[in-house]
Amino acid sequence: MKIALLSYSTKPRGGVVHTLALAEALAATGEDVTVWSLGRGGDDGFFRPVDPAVRLRIVPFPDGPERETVGERILRSIATLRAAFDPSPYDVVHAQDCISANAVDGRCVRTVHHIDHFTTPELAACHERAIVEPYAHLCVSQSVADELTEGWGIKAEVIPNGVAYERFARTEPEARDAWRSQLGRYVLTVGGIEPRKGSLDLIEAYALLHAKHPDVRLVIAGGETLFDYRDYRAHWEMRAAELGIDPVVLGPVPDDELPALVAAADAFAFPSLKEGFGLAAMEALAAGVPLVVRDLPVLREVFGPAARFAATPEDLADQLGQALAHHDPVLRTAGRELAVRHTWSRAARRHLDFYRSLS
């Protein structure tokens, strides 16, 4: 079977991590897999090495004019990928996001990772078409599949993400010690500073936590995005200054350094307001790190007895404080047992079964 997986970026975002891991697992079964993506900012490859069994097609996507709006960038992204991609050689075309689904005019399988609500007209239209036009749908959690059914009458197959368990569970002590030497004790979050990630709530929570645990830092990693969150970031920075706190903002972390950064954390915060699965949080569980997540139905579904849940900044501060003070061995064991069950090889087999059911 010839399979094309389409993504909008080469940067380390959750959907891109998913795409590469799925592609490698599908190729490991002997399938012919090609990943197509836009190469933004001069990228000619992905943020990490990819198994050579997977073919890569990176479509150049140079930076636009200085005053290019988000909407204009979305339309240019769709047009650029559409002009480069020929679906005819493939048995399955599988789009992982709204840009790539629009680039093939909906003639694809689509994984809906989560439901967004955009105000930019071009992005809202892109999102809607990428839901209603594909001929088959996948979701990474039942909660998102239920949203698709309730909002659009669409039935989606649910195939959860895998996780690179060994990569996060077996980090080198020297690498963990290097992060601890640099940062001391810290609460980590991965995903950058943006509205969907609940970044403003997190600094409110950290200010409360810091009053009781002044030796614990807040560390934020990640942050590559197609969207423009400069106003939100400016508000976040202003609020942090008002609260008298100084979070450590690492930005994107090299892929080979990320597992040790996660494993060295004293707790992992995941206060997202909207998620489809929570891959970064599952990686934290694989590393044996105490996890505190937003109390959302989807995160209850995915993390169940393996995480602490918080609905408000006050709750988040309280639960992080408990995680720092009491490393619960029951939660730690439950987290690792949950993470180890989520394998990419199983996800790949289920994807293949789904692809074959469509023929």
Coordinates of C-alpha atoms in Angstrom, one line a residue:
M1 CA 0.0 0.0 0.0
K2 CA 1.3 3.4 -0.9
I3 CA 0.5 5.9 1.8
A4 CA 1.0 9.7 1.8
L5 CA 0.9 11.4 5.2
L6 CA 0.5 15.2 4.9
S7 CA 1.6 17.8 7.5
Y8 CA 1.8 21.6 7.5
S9 CA 5.1 22.0 9.2
T10 CA 8.5 20.5 9.9
K11 CA 8.6 22.1 13.4
P12 CA 8.2 20.2 16.7
R13 CA 4.4 20.5 17.3
G14 CA 2.3 17.6 18.6
G15 CA 0.7 16.8 15.2
V16 CA 4.0 16.8 13.5
V17 CA 5.5 14.4 16.2
H18 CA 2.4 12.2 15.6
T19 CA 2.9 12.2 11.8
L20 CA 6.6 11.2 11.9
A21 CA 6.1 8.5 14.5
L22 CA 3.1 7.1 12.7
A23 CA 5.0 7.2 9.4
E24 CA 7.9 5.3 10.8
A25 CA 5.7 2.7 12.4
L26 CA 3.8 2.2 9.2
A27 CA 7.0 1.8 7.2
A28 CA 8.2 -0.8 9.8
T29 CA 5.3 -3.0 8.7
G30 CA 6.6 -2.9 5.2
E31 CA 4.3 -0.3 3.7
D32 CA 5.4 2.4 1.3
V33 CA 5.1 5.6 3.2
T34 CA 5.9 9.2 2.2
V35 CA 5.5 12.3 4.4
W36 CA 4.8 15.6 2.7
S37 CA 5.2 18.9 4.5
L38 CA 5.8 22.5 4.0
G39 CA 9.4 23.6 4.8
R40 CA 8.9 26.9 6.5
G41 CA 11.7 29.4 7.0
G42 CA 14.2 27.6 4.8
D43 CA 13.7 24.1 6.4
D44 CA 14.7 21.3 4.1
G45 CA 14.1 18.6 6.7
F46 CA 12.2 17.9 9.9
F47 CA 13.2 18.9 13.5
R48 CA 14.6 15.4 14.0
P49 CA 16.1 12.7 11.9
V50 CA 13.5 10.4 10.3
D51 CA 13.9 6.7 9.6
P52 CA 15.2 6.4 6.0
A53 CA 12.5 3.8 5.3
V54 CA 10.1 6.8 5.2
R55 CA 10.3 9.0 2.1
L56 CA 10.3 12.8 2.7
R57 CA 9.0 15.5 0.4
I58 CA 9.6 18.9 1.9
V59 CA 7.9 21.7 -0.1
P60 CA 9.8 25.0 0.2
F61 CA 7.7 27.6 1.9
P62 CA 9.7 30.9 2.2
D63 CA 8.8 33.6 4.7
G64 CA 6.1 35.9 3.4
P65 CA 6.1 39.7 3.3
E66 CA 6.7 41.5 6.6
R67 CA 3.0 42.5 6.9
E68 CA 1.5 39.2 5.9
T69 CA -1.5 38.4 8.0
V70 CA -2.3 35.0 9.5
G71 CA -5.1 34.6 7.1
E72 CA -2.9 35.4 4.1
R73 CA -0.2 32.9 5.4
I74 CA -2.9 30.2 5.7
L75 CA -4.1 30.7 2.1
R76 CA -0.5 30.8 0.8
S77 CA 0.3 27.6 2.8
I78 CA -2.6 25.8 1.2
A79 CA -1.8 27.0 -2.3
T80 CA 1.9 26.1 -2.0
L81 CA 1.2 22.5 -0.9
R82 CA -1.6 22.0 -3.4
A83 CA 0.7 23.0 -6.3
A84 CA 3.4 20.6 -5.2
F85 CA 1.4 17.5 -4.2
D86 CA 0.1 14.9 -6.7
P87 CA -2.2 12.4 -5.0
S88 CA -2.4 10.0 -8.0
P89 CA 0.4 7.7 -7.0
Y90 CA -1.0 6.9 -3.6
D91 CA -3.6 4.4 -2.3
V92 CA -4.2 6.5 0.8
V93 CA -3.8 10.2 1.3
H94 CA -4.0 11.0 5.0
A95 CA -4.0 14.7 6.2
Q96 CA -3.1 15.5 9.7
D97 CA -4.3 19.2 9.9
C98 CA -6.6 21.6 8.2
I99 CA -4.0 23.1 5.9
S100 CA -3.0 19.8 4.3
A101 CA -6.6 18.7 4.1
N102 CA -7.5 21.9 2.2
A103 CA -4.5 21.4 0.0
V104 CA -6.0 18.2 -1.4
D105 CA -9.5 19.6 -1.4
G106 CA -10.8 17.2 1.2
R107 CA -10.0 14.1 -1.0
C108 CA -8.3 12.4 2.0
V109 CA -8.5 10.6 5.3
R110 CA -8.3 13.2 8.0
T111 CA -7.2 12.9 11.6
V112 CA -8.9 15.6 13.7
H113 CA -6.6 16.0 16.6
H114 CA -8.8 18.5 18.4
I115 CA -11.6 21.0 17.5
D116 CA -10.6 24.6 17.3
H117 CA -12.6 27.8 17.3
F118 CA -10.9 30.4 15.2
T119 CA -11.8 34.1 14.7
T120 CA -9.5 34.7 11.6
P121 CA -12.0 34.2 8.7
E122 CA -9.6 32.3 6.4
L123 CA -8.6 30.0 9.2
A124 CA -12.2 29.4 10.4
A125 CA -13.1 28.4 6.8
C126 CA -10.0 26.2 6.5
H127 CA -10.9 24.4 9.7
E128 CA -14.6 23.9 8.6
R129 CA -13.7 22.5 5.1
A130 CA -11.1 20.2 6.6
I131 CA -13.8 18.6 8.8
V132 CA -16.7 18.3 6.4
E133 CA -14.9 17.5 3.1
P134 CA -12.7 14.5 3.9
Y135 CA -14.3 11.1 3.1
A136 CA -13.1 9.4 6.3
H137 CA -12.2 10.6 9.8
L138 CA -9.9 9.6 12.7
C139 CA -9.6 11.0 16.2
V140 CA -7.0 10.4 18.9
S141 CA -9.6 10.3 21.7
Q142 CA -13.2 9.5 22.1
S143 CA -14.0 12.9 23.5
V144 CA -12.9 14.6 20.2
A145 CA -14.8 12.0 18.2
D146 CA -17.9 12.8 20.2
E147 CA -17.4 16.5 19.4
L148 CA -17.4 15.6 15.7
T149 CA -20.6 13.7 16.0
E150 CA -22.4 16.3 18.1
G151 CA -21.2 19.2 16.0
W152 CA -21.2 17.8 12.4
G153 CA -22.9 14.4 12.6
I154 CA -19.6 12.7 11.6
K155 CA -18.6 9.4 12.9
A156 CA -14.8 9.0 13.4
E157 CA -12.7 6.0 14.2
V158 CA -10.7 6.5 17.5
I159 CA -7.0 5.5 17.4
P160 CA -5.0 6.9 20.3
N161 CA -1.5 8.2 19.9
G162 CA 1.5 6.1 20.7
V163 CA 4.4 7.4 22.8
A164 CA 8.1 6.8 22.5
Y165 CA 8.2 5.2 25.9
E166 CA 11.8 3.9 26.0
R167 CA 13.1 7.3 24.9
F168 CA 11.6 9.1 27.9
A169 CA 11.8 6.3 30.4
R170 CA 15.5 5.4 29.9
T171 CA 17.3 8.8 29.9
E172 CA 20.9 9.0 30.9
P173 CA 21.6 10.2 34.5
E174 CA 24.3 12.5 33.3
A175 CA 21.9 14.3 30.9
R176 CA 19.2 14.7 33.7
D177 CA 21.9 16.0 36.1
A178 CA 23.0 18.6 33.6
W179 CA 19.4 20.0 33.4
R180 CA 19.1 20.0 37.2
S181 CA 22.5 21.7 37.5
Q182 CA 21.3 24.4 35.1
L183 CA 17.7 24.9 36.4
G184 CA 17.6 23.5 39.9
R185 CA 14.1 22.2 41.0
Y186 CA 11.5 23.0 38.4
V187 CA 8.0 22.5 37.1
L188 CA 8.0 22.0 33.4
T189 CA 5.5 22.6 30.7
V190 CA 6.0 21.9 27.0
G191 CA 4.1 23.7 24.2
G192 CA 5.0 27.3 24.3
I193 CA 3.1 30.4 25.4
E194 CA -0.3 30.6 23.7
P195 CA -4.0 30.7 24.5
R196 CA -4.8 27.0 23.9
K197 CA -2.1 26.0 26.3
G198 CA -3.5 27.9 29.2
S199 CA -0.3 29.9 29.6
L200 CA -1.9 32.8 31.6
D201 CA -3.5 30.4 34.1
L202 CA -0.2 28.7 34.5
I203 CA 1.7 31.8 35.6
E204 CA -1.2 32.7 38.0
A205 CA -0.8 29.3 39.5
Y206 CA 3.0 29.5 39.6
A207 CA 2.8 32.8 41.5
L208 CA 0.8 31.0 44.2
L209 CA 3.1 28.0 44.1
H210 CA 6.2 30.2 44.3
A211 CA 5.0 31.8 47.5
K212 CA 5.2 28.3 49.2
H213 CA 8.0 26.8 47.1
P214 CA 10.4 29.7 46.3
D215 CA 13.2 27.3 45.3
V216 CA 11.0 25.9 42.4
R217 CA 11.2 27.4 39.0
L218 CA 8.7 27.4 36.2
V219 CA 10.3 26.2 32.9
I220 CA 8.6 26.5 29.5
A221 CA 9.8 24.6 26.5
G222 CA 8.6 24.5 22.9
G223 CA 6.6 27.2 21.1
E224 CA 6.9 26.8 17.3
T225 CA 3.6 27.7 15.8
L226 CA 2.2 29.0 12.5
F227 CA 0.0 31.5 14.3
D228 CA 0.7 35.0 15.6
Y229 CA 0.4 35.1 19.4
R230 CA 2.5 38.2 20.0
D231 CA -0.3 40.1 21.8
Y232 CA -1.0 37.2 24.0
R233 CA 2.8 36.8 24.7
A234 CA 3.0 40.5 25.6
H235 CA 0.1 40.2 28.0
W236 CA 1.7 37.1 29.5
E237 CA 5.0 38.9 30.0
M238 CA 3.3 41.9 31.6
R239 CA 1.3 39.7 34.0
A240 CA 4.5 37.8 35.0
A241 CA 6.2 41.1 35.8
E242 CA 3.1 42.2 37.8
L243 CA 3.2 39.0 39.8
G244 CA 7.0 39.4 40.4
I245 CA 7.9 36.0 38.9
D246 CA 10.5 35.2 36.3
P247 CA 9.7 31.9 34.4
V248 CA 12.5 30.3 32.4
V249 CA 11.4 30.4 28.7
L250 CA 13.6 27.9 26.8
G251 CA 11.8 28.1 23.5
P252 CA 12.2 25.1 21.2
V253 CA 14.6 22.5 22.7
P254 CA 16.7 20.2 20.5
D255 CA 14.9 16.9 20.1
D256 CA 17.7 14.8 21.5
E257 CA 17.8 17.0 24.7
L258 CA 14.0 16.9 25.4
P259 CA 13.7 13.5 27.1
A260 CA 16.3 14.4 29.8
L261 CA 14.7 17.9 30.3
V262 CA 11.3 16.1 30.9
A263 CA 12.8 13.4 33.1
A264 CA 14.7 15.9 35.3
A265 CA 11.5 17.9 36.1
D266 CA 10.0 17.7 39.6
A267 CA 6.5 18.0 38.1
F268 CA 4.9 18.5 34.7
A269 CA 2.1 21.0 34.2
F270 CA -0.4 20.6 31.4
P271 CA -3.1 23.3 31.8
S272 CA -4.3 23.3 28.2
L273 CA -7.8 24.6 27.6
K274 CA -8.2 22.5 24.4
E275 CA -6.5 19.2 23.6
G276 CA -7.1 16.0 21.6
F277 CA -4.8 13.7 23.6
G278 CA -1.9 15.3 25.3
L279 CA 1.2 13.7 23.9
A280 CA 3.7 15.8 25.8
A281 CA 1.9 14.9 29.1
M282 CA 2.1 11.2 28.1
E283 CA 5.8 11.5 27.6
A284 CA 6.1 13.0 31.1
L285 CA 4.4 9.9 32.5
A286 CA 6.8 7.7 30.6
A287 CA 9.6 9.5 32.3
G288 CA 8.0 8.9 35.7
V289 CA 7.3 12.6 36.3
P290 CA 4.3 13.7 38.4
L291 CA 1.6 15.1 36.1
V292 CA -1.0 17.8 36.8
V293 CA -3.4 18.5 33.9
R294 CA -6.5 20.6 33.3
D295 CA -9.7 19.0 34.4
L296 CA -11.1 18.4 30.9
P297 CA -13.2 15.4 29.8
V298 CA -10.6 14.5 27.2
L299 CA -7.8 14.5 29.7
R300 CA -9.9 12.5 32.2
E301 CA -10.4 10.0 29.4
V302 CA -6.7 9.8 28.4
F303 CA -5.0 10.0 31.8
G304 CA -7.6 8.7 34.3
P305 CA -5.9 7.5 37.5
A306 CA -2.4 8.5 36.4
A307 CA -2.6 12.3 36.8
R308 CA -3.7 15.0 39.2
F309 CA -6.5 17.3 37.9
A310 CA -7.1 21.0 38.3
A311 CA -9.8 23.3 37.0
T312 CA -8.6 26.7 38.2
P313 CA -5.2 28.4 38.7
E314 CA -5.7 27.9 42.5
D315 CA -6.4 24.2 42.0
L316 CA -3.3 24.0 39.7
A317 CA -1.1 25.6 42.3
D318 CA -2.5 23.3 45.0
Q319 CA -2.0 20.1 42.9
L320 CA 1.5 21.1 41.8
G321 CA 2.4 21.7 45.4
Q322 CA 1.1 18.3 46.4
A323 CA 3.1 16.7 43.5
L324 CA 6.2 18.5 44.7
A325 CA 5.8 17.6 48.3
H326 CA 4.6 14.0 47.9
H327 CA 5.9 11.9 45.0
D328 CA 3.1 9.3 45.0
P329 CA 4.5 5.9 44.0
V330 CA 1.0 4.7 43.0
L331 CA 0.5 7.6 40.6
R332 CA 4.0 7.1 39.2
T333 CA 3.4 3.4 38.6
A334 CA 0.0 4.0 37.1
G335 CA 1.5 6.6 34.8
R336 CA 4.3 4.4 33.5
E337 CA 1.9 1.5 33.0
L338 CA -0.5 3.8 31.0
A339 CA 2.3 5.2 28.9
V340 CA 3.9 1.8 28.0
R341 CA 0.5 0.6 26.7
H342 CA 0.4 3.4 24.1
T343 CA 2.7 2.1 21.3
W344 CA 3.1 3.4 17.8
S345 CA 3.3 -0.1 16.4
R346 CA -0.2 -0.8 17.7
A347 CA -1.4 2.6 16.4
A348 CA 0.1 1.7 12.9
R349 CA -1.6 -1.7 12.8
R350 CA -5.0 0.0 13.6
H351 CA -4.4 2.6 10.9
L352 CA -3.7 -0.1 8.4
D353 CA -6.9 -1.9 9.3
F354 CA -8.8 1.4 8.9
Y355 CA -7.2 2.2 5.5
R356 CA -8.1 -1.3 4.3
S357 CA -11.7 -1.0 5.5
L358 CA -12.2 2.0 3.2
S359 CA -11.3 0.1 -0.1

